[in-house]
Tab-separated table of C-alpha atoms in Angstrom:
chain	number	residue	atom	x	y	z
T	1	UNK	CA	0.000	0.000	0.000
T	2	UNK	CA	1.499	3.229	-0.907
T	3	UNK	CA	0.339	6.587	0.510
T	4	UNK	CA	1.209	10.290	-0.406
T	5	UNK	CA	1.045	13.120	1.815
T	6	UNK	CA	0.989	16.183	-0.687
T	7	UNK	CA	1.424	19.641	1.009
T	8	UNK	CA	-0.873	19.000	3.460
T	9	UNK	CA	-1.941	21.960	6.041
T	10	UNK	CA	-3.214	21.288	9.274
T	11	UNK	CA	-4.663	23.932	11.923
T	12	UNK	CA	-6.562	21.995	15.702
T	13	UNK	CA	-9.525	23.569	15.531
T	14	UNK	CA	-10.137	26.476	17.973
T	15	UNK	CA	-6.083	26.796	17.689
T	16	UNK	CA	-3.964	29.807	16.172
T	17	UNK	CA	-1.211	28.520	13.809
T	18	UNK	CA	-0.719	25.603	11.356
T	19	UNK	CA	0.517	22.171	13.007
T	20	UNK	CA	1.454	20.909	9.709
T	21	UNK	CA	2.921	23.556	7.422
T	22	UNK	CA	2.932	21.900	3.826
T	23	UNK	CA	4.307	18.651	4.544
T	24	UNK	CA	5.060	16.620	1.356
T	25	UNK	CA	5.967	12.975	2.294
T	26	UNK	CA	5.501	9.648	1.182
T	27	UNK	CA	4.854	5.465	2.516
T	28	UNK	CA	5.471	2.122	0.690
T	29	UNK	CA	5.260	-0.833	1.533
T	30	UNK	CA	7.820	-2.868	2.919
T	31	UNK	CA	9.187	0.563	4.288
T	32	UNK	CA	10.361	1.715	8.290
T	33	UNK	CA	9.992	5.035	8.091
T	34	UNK	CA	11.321	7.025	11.471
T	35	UNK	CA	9.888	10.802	12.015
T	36	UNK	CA	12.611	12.477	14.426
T	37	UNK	CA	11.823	15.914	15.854
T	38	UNK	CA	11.512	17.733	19.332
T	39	UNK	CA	8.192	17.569	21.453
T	40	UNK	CA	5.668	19.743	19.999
T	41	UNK	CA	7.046	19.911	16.028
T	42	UNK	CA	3.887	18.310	14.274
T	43	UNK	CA	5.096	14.243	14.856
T	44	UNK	CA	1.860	13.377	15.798
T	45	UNK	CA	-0.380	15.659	13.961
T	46	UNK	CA	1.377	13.732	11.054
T	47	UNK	CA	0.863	10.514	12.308
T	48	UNK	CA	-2.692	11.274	12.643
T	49	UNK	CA	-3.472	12.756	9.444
T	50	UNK	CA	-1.805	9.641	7.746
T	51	UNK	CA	-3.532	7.391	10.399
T	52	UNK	CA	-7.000	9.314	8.561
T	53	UNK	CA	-7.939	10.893	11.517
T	54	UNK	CA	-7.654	14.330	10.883
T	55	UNK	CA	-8.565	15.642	7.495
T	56	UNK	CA	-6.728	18.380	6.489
T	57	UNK	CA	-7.353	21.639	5.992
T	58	UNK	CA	-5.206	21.906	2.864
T	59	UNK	CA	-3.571	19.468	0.667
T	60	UNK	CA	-4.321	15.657	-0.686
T	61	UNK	CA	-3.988	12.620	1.252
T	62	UNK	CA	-3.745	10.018	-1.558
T	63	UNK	CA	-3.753	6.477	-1.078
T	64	UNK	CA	-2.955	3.651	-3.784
T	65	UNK	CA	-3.370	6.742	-5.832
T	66	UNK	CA	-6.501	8.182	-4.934
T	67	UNK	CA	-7.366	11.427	-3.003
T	68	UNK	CA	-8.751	9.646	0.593
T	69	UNK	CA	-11.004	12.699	1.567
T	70	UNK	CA	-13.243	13.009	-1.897
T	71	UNK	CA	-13.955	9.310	-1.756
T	72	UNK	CA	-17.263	8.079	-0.796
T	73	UNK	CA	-18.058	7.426	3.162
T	74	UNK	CA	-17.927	3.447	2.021
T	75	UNK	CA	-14.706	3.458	-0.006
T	76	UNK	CA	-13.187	5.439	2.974
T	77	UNK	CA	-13.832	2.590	5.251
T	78	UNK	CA	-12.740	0.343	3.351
T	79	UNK	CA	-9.019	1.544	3.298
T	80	UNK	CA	-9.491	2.952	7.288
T	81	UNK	CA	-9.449	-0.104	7.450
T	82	UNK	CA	-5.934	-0.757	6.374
T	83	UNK	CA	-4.279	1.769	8.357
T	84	UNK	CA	-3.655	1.683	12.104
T	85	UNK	CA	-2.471	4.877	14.277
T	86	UNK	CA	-1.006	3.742	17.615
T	87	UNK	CA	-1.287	6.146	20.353
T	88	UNK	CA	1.341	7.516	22.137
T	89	UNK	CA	0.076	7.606	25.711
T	90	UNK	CA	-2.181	3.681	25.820
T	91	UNK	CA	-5.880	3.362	25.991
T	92	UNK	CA	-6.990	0.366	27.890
T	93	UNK	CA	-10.582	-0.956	27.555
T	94	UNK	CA	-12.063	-2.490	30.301
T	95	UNK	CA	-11.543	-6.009	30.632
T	96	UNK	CA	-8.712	-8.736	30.205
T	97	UNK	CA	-5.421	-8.078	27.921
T	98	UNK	CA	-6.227	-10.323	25.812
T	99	UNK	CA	-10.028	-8.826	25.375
T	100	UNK	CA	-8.333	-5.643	24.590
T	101	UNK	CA	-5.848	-7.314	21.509
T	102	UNK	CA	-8.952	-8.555	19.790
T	103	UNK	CA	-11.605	-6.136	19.545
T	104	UNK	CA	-9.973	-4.850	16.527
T	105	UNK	CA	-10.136	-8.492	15.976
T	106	UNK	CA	-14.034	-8.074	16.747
T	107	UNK	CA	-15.120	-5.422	14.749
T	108	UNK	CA	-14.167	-7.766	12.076
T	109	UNK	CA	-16.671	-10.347	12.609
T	110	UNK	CA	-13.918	-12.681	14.046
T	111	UNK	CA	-16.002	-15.502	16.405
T	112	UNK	CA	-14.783	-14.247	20.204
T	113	UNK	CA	-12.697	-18.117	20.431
T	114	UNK	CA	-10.890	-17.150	17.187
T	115	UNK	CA	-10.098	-14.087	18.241
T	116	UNK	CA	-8.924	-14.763	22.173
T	117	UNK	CA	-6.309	-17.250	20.707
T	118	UNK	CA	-5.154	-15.085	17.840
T	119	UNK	CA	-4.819	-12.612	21.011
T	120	UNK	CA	-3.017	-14.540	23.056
T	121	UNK	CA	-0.680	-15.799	20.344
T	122	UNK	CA	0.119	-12.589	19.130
T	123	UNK	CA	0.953	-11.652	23.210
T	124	UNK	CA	3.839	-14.575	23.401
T	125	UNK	CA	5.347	-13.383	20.418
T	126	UNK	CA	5.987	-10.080	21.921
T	127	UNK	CA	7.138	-11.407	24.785
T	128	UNK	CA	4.079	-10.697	26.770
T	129	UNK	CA	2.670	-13.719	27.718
T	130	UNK	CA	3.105	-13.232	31.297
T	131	UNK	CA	-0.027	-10.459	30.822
T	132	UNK	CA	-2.378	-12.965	29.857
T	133	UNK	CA	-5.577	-12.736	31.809
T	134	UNK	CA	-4.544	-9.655	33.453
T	135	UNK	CA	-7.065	-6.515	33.702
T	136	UNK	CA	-5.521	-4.001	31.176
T	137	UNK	CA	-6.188	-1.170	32.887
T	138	UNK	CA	-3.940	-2.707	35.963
T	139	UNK	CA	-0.784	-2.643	33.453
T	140	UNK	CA	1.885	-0.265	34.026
T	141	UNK	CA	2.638	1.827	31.325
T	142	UNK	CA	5.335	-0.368	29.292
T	143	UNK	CA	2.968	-3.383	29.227
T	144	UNK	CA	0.330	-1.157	28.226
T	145	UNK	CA	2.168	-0.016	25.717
T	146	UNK	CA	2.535	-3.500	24.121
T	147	UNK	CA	-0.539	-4.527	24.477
T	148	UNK	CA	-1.650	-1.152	22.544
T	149	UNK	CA	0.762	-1.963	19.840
T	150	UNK	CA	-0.407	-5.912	20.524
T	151	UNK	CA	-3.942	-4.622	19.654
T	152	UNK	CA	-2.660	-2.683	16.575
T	153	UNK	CA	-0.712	-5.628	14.572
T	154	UNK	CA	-3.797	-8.102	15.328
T	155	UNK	CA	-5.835	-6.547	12.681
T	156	UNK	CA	-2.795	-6.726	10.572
T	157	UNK	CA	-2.492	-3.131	9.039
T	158	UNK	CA	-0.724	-2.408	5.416
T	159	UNK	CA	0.447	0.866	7.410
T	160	UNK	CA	0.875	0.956	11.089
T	161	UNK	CA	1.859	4.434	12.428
T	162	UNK	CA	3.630	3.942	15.987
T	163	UNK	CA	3.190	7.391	18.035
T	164	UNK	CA	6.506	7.120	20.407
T	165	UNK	CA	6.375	3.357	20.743
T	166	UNK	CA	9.563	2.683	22.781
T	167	UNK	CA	9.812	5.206	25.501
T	168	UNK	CA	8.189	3.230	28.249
T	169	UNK	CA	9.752	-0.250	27.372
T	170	UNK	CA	13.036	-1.586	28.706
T	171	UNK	CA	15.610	-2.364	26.305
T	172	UNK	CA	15.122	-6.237	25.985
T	173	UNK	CA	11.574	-5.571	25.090
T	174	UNK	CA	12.704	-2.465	22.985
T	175	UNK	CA	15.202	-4.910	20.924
T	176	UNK	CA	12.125	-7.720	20.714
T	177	UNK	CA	9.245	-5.082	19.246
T	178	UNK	CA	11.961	-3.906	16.943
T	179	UNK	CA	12.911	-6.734	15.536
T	180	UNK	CA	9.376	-7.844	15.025
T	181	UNK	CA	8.030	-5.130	13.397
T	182	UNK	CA	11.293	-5.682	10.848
T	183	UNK	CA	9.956	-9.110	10.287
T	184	UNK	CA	6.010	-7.282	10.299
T	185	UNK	CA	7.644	-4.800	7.516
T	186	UNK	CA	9.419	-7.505	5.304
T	187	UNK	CA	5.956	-9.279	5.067
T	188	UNK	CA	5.180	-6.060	2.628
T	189	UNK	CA	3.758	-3.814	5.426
T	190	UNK	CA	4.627	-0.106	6.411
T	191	UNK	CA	6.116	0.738	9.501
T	192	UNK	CA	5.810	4.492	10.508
T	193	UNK	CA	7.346	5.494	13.772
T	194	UNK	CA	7.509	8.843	15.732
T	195	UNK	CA	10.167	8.149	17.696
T	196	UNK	CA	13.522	9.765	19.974
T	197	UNK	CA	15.535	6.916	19.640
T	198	UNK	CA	18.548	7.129	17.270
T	199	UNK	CA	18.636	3.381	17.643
T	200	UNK	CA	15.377	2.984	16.143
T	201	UNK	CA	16.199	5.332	13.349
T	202	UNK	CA	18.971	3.717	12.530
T	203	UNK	CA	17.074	0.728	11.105
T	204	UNK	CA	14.846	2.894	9.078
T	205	UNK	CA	14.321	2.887	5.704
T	206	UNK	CA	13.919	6.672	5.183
T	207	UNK	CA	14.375	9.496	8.488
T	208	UNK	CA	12.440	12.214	8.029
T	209	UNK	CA	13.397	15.598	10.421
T	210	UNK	CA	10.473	17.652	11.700
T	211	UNK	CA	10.068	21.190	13.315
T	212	UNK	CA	7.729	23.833	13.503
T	213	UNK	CA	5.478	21.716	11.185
T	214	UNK	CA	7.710	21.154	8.770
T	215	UNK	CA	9.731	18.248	6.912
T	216	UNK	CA	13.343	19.596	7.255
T	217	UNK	CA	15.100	16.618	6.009
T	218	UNK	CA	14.959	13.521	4.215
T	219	UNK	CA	17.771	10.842	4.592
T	220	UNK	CA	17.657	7.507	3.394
T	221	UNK	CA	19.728	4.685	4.275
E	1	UNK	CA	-41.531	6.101	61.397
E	2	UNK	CA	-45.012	6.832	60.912
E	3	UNK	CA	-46.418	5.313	57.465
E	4	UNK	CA	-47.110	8.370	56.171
E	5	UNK	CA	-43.553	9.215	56.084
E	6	UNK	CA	-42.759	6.066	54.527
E	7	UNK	CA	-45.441	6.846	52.175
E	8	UNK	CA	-44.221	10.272	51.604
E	9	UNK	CA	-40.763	9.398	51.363
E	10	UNK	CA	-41.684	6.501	48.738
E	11	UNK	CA	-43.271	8.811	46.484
E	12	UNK	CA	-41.035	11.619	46.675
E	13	UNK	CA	-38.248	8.479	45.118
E	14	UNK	CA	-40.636	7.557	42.318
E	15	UNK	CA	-41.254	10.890	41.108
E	16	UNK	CA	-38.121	12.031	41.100
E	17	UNK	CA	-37.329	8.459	39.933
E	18	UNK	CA	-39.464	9.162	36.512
E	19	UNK	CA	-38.410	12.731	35.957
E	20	UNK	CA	-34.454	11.676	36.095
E	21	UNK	CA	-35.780	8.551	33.629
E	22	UNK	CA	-37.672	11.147	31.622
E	23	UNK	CA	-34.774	13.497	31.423
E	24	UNK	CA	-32.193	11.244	30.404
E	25	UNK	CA	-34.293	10.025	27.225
E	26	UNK	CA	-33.196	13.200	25.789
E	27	UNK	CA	-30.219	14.636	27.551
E	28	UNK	CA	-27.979	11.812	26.788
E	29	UNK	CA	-28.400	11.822	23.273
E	30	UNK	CA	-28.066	15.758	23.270
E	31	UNK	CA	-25.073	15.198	25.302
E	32	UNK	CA	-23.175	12.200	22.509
E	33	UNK	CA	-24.230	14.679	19.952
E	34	UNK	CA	-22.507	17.371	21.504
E	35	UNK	CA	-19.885	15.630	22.583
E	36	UNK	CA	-19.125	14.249	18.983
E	37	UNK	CA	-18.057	17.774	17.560
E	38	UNK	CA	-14.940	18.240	17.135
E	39	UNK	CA	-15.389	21.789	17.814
E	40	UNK	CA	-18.193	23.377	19.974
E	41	UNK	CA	-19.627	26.995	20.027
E	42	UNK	CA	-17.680	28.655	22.760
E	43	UNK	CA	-21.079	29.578	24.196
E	44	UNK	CA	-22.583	26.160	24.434
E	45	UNK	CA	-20.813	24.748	27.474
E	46	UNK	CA	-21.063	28.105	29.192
E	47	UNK	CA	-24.853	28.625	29.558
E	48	UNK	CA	-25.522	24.772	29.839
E	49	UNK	CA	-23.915	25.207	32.931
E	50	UNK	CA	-25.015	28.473	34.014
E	51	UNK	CA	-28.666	26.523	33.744
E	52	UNK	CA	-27.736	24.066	36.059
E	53	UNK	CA	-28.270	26.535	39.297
E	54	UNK	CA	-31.533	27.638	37.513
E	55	UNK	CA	-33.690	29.005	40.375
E	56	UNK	CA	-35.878	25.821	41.091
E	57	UNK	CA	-39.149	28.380	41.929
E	58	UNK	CA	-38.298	30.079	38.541
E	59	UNK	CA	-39.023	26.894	36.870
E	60	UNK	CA	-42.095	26.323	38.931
E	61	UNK	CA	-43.367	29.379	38.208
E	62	UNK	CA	-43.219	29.320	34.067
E	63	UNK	CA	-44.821	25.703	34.491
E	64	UNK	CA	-47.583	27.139	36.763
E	65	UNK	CA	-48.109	29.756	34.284
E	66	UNK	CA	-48.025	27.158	31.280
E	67	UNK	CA	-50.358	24.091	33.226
E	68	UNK	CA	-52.705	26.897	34.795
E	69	UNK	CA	-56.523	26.789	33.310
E	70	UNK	CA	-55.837	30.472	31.652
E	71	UNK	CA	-52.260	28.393	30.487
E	72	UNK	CA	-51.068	27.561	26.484
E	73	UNK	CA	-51.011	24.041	28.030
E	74	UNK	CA	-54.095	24.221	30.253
E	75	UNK	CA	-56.377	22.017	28.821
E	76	UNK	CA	-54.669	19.116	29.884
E	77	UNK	CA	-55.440	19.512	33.062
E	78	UNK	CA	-51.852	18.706	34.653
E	79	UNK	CA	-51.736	21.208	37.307
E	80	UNK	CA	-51.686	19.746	40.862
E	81	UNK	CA	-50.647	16.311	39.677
E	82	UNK	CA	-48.146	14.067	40.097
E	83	UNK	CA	-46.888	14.086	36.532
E	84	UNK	CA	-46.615	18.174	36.422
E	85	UNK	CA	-43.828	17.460	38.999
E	86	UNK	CA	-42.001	14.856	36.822
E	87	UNK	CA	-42.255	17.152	33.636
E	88	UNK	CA	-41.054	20.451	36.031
E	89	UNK	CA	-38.234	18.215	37.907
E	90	UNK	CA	-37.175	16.772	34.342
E	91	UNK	CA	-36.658	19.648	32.901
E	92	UNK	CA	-34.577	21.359	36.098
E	93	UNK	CA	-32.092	18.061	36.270
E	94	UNK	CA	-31.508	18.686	32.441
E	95	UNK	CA	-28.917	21.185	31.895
E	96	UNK	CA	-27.048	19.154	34.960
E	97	UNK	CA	-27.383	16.000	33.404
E	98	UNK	CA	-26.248	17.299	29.834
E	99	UNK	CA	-23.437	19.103	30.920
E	100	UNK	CA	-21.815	16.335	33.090
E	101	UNK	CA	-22.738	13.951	30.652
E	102	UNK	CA	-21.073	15.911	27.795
E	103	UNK	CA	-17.610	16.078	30.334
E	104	UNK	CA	-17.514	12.233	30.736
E	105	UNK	CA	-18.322	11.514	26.926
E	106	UNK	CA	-16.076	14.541	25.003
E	107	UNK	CA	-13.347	13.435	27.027
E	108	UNK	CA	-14.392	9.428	26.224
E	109	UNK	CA	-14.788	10.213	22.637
E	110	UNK	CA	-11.345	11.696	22.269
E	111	UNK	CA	-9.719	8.877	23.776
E	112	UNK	CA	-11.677	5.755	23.320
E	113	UNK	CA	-13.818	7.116	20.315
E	114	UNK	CA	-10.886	7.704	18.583
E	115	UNK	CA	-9.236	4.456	19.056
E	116	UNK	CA	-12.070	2.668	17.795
E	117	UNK	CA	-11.815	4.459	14.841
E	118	UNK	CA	-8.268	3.775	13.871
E	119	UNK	CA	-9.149	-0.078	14.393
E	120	UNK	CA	-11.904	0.294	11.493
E	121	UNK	CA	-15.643	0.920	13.724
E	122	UNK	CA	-18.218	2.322	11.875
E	123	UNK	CA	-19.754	5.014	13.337
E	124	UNK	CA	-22.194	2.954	15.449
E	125	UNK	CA	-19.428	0.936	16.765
E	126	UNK	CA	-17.565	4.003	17.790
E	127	UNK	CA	-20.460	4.867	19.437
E	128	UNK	CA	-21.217	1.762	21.477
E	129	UNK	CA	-17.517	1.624	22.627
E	130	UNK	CA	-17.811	5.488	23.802
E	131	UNK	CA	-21.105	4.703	25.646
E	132	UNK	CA	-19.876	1.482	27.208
E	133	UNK	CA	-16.274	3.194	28.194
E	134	UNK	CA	-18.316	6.103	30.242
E	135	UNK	CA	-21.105	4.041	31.662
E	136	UNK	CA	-19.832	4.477	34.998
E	137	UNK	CA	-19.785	8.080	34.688
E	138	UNK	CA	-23.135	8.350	32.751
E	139	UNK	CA	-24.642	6.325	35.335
E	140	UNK	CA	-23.054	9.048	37.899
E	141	UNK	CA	-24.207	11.468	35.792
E	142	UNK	CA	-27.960	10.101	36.297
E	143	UNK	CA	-27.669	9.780	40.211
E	144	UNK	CA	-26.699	13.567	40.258
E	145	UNK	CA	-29.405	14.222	38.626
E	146	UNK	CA	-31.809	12.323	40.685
E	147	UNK	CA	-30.279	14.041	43.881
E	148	UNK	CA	-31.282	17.626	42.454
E	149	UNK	CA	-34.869	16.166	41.462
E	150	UNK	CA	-35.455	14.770	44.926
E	151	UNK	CA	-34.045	17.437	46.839
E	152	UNK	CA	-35.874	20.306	45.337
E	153	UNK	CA	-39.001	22.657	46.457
E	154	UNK	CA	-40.396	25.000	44.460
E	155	UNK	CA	-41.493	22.913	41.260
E	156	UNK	CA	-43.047	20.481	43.477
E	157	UNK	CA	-44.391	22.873	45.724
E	158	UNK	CA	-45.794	25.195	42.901
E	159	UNK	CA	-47.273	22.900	39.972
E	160	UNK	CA	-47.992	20.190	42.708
E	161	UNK	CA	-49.526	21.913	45.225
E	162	UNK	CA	-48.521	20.132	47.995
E	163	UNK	CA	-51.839	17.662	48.375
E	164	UNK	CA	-51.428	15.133	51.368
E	165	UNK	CA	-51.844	11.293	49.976
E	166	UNK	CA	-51.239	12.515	46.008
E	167	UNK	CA	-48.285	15.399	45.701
E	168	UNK	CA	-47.210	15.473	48.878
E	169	UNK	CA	-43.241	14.747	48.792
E	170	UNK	CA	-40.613	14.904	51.069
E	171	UNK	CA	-39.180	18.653	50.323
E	172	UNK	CA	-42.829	20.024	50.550
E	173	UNK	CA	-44.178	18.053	53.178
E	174	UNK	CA	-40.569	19.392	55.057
E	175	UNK	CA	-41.641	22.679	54.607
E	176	UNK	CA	-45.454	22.295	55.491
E	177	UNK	CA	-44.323	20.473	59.176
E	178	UNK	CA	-41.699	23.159	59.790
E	179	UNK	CA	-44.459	25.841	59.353
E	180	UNK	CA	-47.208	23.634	61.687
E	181	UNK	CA	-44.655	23.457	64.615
E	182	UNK	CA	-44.421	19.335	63.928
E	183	UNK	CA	-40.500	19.435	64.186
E	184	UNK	CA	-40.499	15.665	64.525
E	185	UNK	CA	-41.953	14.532	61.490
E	186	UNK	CA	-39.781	17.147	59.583
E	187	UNK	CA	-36.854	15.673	61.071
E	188	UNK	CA	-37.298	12.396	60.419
E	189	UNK	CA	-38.082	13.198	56.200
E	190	UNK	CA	-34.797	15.808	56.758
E	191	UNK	CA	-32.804	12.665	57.626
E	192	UNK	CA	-34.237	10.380	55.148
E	193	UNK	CA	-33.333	12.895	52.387
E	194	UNK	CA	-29.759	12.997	54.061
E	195	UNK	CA	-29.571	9.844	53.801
E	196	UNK	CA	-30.615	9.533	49.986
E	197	UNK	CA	-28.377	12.382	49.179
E	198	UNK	CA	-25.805	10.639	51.350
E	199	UNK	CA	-25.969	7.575	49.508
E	200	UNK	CA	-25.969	9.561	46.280
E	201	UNK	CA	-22.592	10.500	47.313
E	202	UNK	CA	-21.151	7.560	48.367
E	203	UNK	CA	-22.431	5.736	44.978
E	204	UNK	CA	-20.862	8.454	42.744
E	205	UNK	CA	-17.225	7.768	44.512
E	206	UNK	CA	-17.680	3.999	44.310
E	207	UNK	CA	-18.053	4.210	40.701
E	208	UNK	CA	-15.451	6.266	40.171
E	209	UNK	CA	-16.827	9.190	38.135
E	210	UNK	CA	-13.721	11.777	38.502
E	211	UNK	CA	-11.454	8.795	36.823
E	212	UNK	CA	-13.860	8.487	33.740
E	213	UNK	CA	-14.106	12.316	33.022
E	214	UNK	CA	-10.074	12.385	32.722
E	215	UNK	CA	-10.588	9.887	30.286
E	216	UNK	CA	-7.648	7.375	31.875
């Protein structure tokens, strides 16, 4: 899946200013692309207008080549669908962890048995198991944090935009979601990732430097 | 306690049982509308909540005006009945129950509402999430409600009229007592409205209601 930010503009509403400031970038698949830039410079503004959550005020969002906010309401769900924002700061729903991996899971018509063990599978692999049966909203905020990011991958997105994903997990489990979400990206899906860590960025496929709302700088590796 | 406090007390629960019932079929789904806009008329929030300390007598007074015989709604002959209470107590609880409503939900749909959306839910489904997130608060947001219904006077004193066996509930039999001299019986419906209000209290804490409205 390929998507094209194209000098999008994007003002909170109620808010002076632009958050996003003509930002031109683009997403393929098979891609980890790292967004660097200091707290405040439009990271997750971005992340959201790519995750389709904010539509912006100027500019195209085009996926697999069309413009997402002059499609119809249906075809719109349709590719929602395929993308998944991951907040920075985890929401817990009420109930067990592995409840909370599979109502994506859920809203898919997935039978609640199918969708428990695709949970809990999905939880070993990142290393989680030990949070099985737990009460999500008893996790701290690391384990919360995988389980958000858990919840995210279940539904297997073609993009999956990670809002900060490693700043409350230790560096074992740091090293593990990395190295999945290589193996999640060579299966032809696109990794996006707000992130501070130079580690991270250094396994990206493209870095791209924010402030004020702005792209400063593309690198590739 | 005499039965006619238990039998005052009793009603004074079911009507302002009904008019919290009756309010909520409306304020709730003016309050997930609301809360659903992104953006909200700087005014809005402001005079919904200036309304919620609407003088209770102020209320009773249009009503009397409106139910009277010389009334636009006269002809239907609610003045002085049970049901002119609920419709007057209904319509005091609702700027309360809207605006606390709209707290827990905005705050719901930014975090939960939004989630759902990311992982693909229709509208509906956002919807049902948002609604099942904040029942605790919605549900405190009802019990709030009731409290102000039960513990008011002048709707129920002015469009009920205060008749012993059919209207007669605990604020305006309260009031009545005090001005006989019967201090006792006044007491005793004082402390059973301390009590509900009491409980009130205590049921709003258990479930929690400040943690929902932060949204965490």
């Amino acid at each position: 899946m390929r998507m094209v930010l194209d000098d999008v503009w994007y003002s909170y509403p109620g808010q002076r200013g632009w958050a996003l400031r003509g930002v031109s970038v683009s997403f393929r698949e098979g891609e980890l692309v790292v967004l660097l830039g200091p707290n405040g410079s439009g990271k997750t503004t971005l992340l959201k207008v790519a995750g389709l959550l904010l539509k912006p005020q100027k500019g195209r969002v085009i996926v697999e080549g069309r413009d997402y906010w002059s499609q119809p309401e249906e075809a719109r769900q349709a590719i929602k669908k395929k993308v998944v924002y991951v907040h920075e700061r985890p929401i817990m729903l009420k109930g067990s962890v592995e409840r909370n991996i599979a109502y994506g899971l859920f809203l898919r018509g997935y039978r609640e048995e199918e969708a428990l063990e695709k949970a809990r599978r999905l939880l070993e692999e990142l290393g989680g198991e030990k949070l099985a049966g737990k009460d999500a909203r008893s996790l701290s905020f690391g384990e919360a944090q995988l389980v958000s990011i858990a919840r995210a991958l279940a539904v297997s997105p073609h993009i999956l935009l990670l809002d900060d994903p490693l700043s409350g997990l230790d560096l074992e489990r740091q090293e593990l979601l990395l190295g999945f979400l290589e193996s999640y990206k060579e299966n032809g899906a696109c990794i996006v990732m707000a992130t501070h860590d130079m580690q991270a960025s250094r396994r990206a496929d493209k870095v791209f430097r924010i402030n004020m709302g702005k792209v400063l700088m593309e690198a590739r590796s | 306690m005499s039965e006619t406090v238990i039998e005052i007390a009793a009603r004074s629960v079911l009507i302002s049982g009904a008019a919290t019932l009756l309010a909520s079929t409306w304020s709730l789904p003016a309050a997930i509308v609301l809360a659903e806009r992104r953006t909200l008329p700087r005014i809005v929030l402001p005079v919904l909540e200036s309304m919620v300390g609407m003088p209770t007598v102020l209320v009773g007074l249009l009503l009397y005006l409106t139910f009277s015989s010389s009334g636009p709604l006269g002809f239907l002959g609610l003045l002085y009945t049970p049901q002119a209470i609920i419709i007057g107590q209904s319509i005091l609880v609702t700027p309360l129950m809207i605006s606390v409503s709209y707290r827990v939900l905005s705050a719901a749909s930014r975090t939960y509402g939004e989630l759902a959306e990311t992982l693909g839910a229709t509208l509906w489904e956002r919807r049902v999430l948002v609604f099942y997130q904040s029942a605790a608060g919605l549900v405190g947001a009802v019990v709030m409600s009731f409290s102000r219904a039960v513990g008011e006077l002048g709707v129920a004193l002015m469009v009920g009229g205060n008749i012993s066996g059919y209207t007669r509930v605990m604020t305006t039999a309260i009031a009545l007592e005090v001005s006989k001299g019967n201090y006792e019986i006044a007491v005793s419906l004082g402390l059973i409205l301390l009590a509900i209000s009491s409980s009130i209290s205590v049921i709003i804490r258990l479930l929690g209601i400040t943690r929902v409205e932060n949204g965490t």
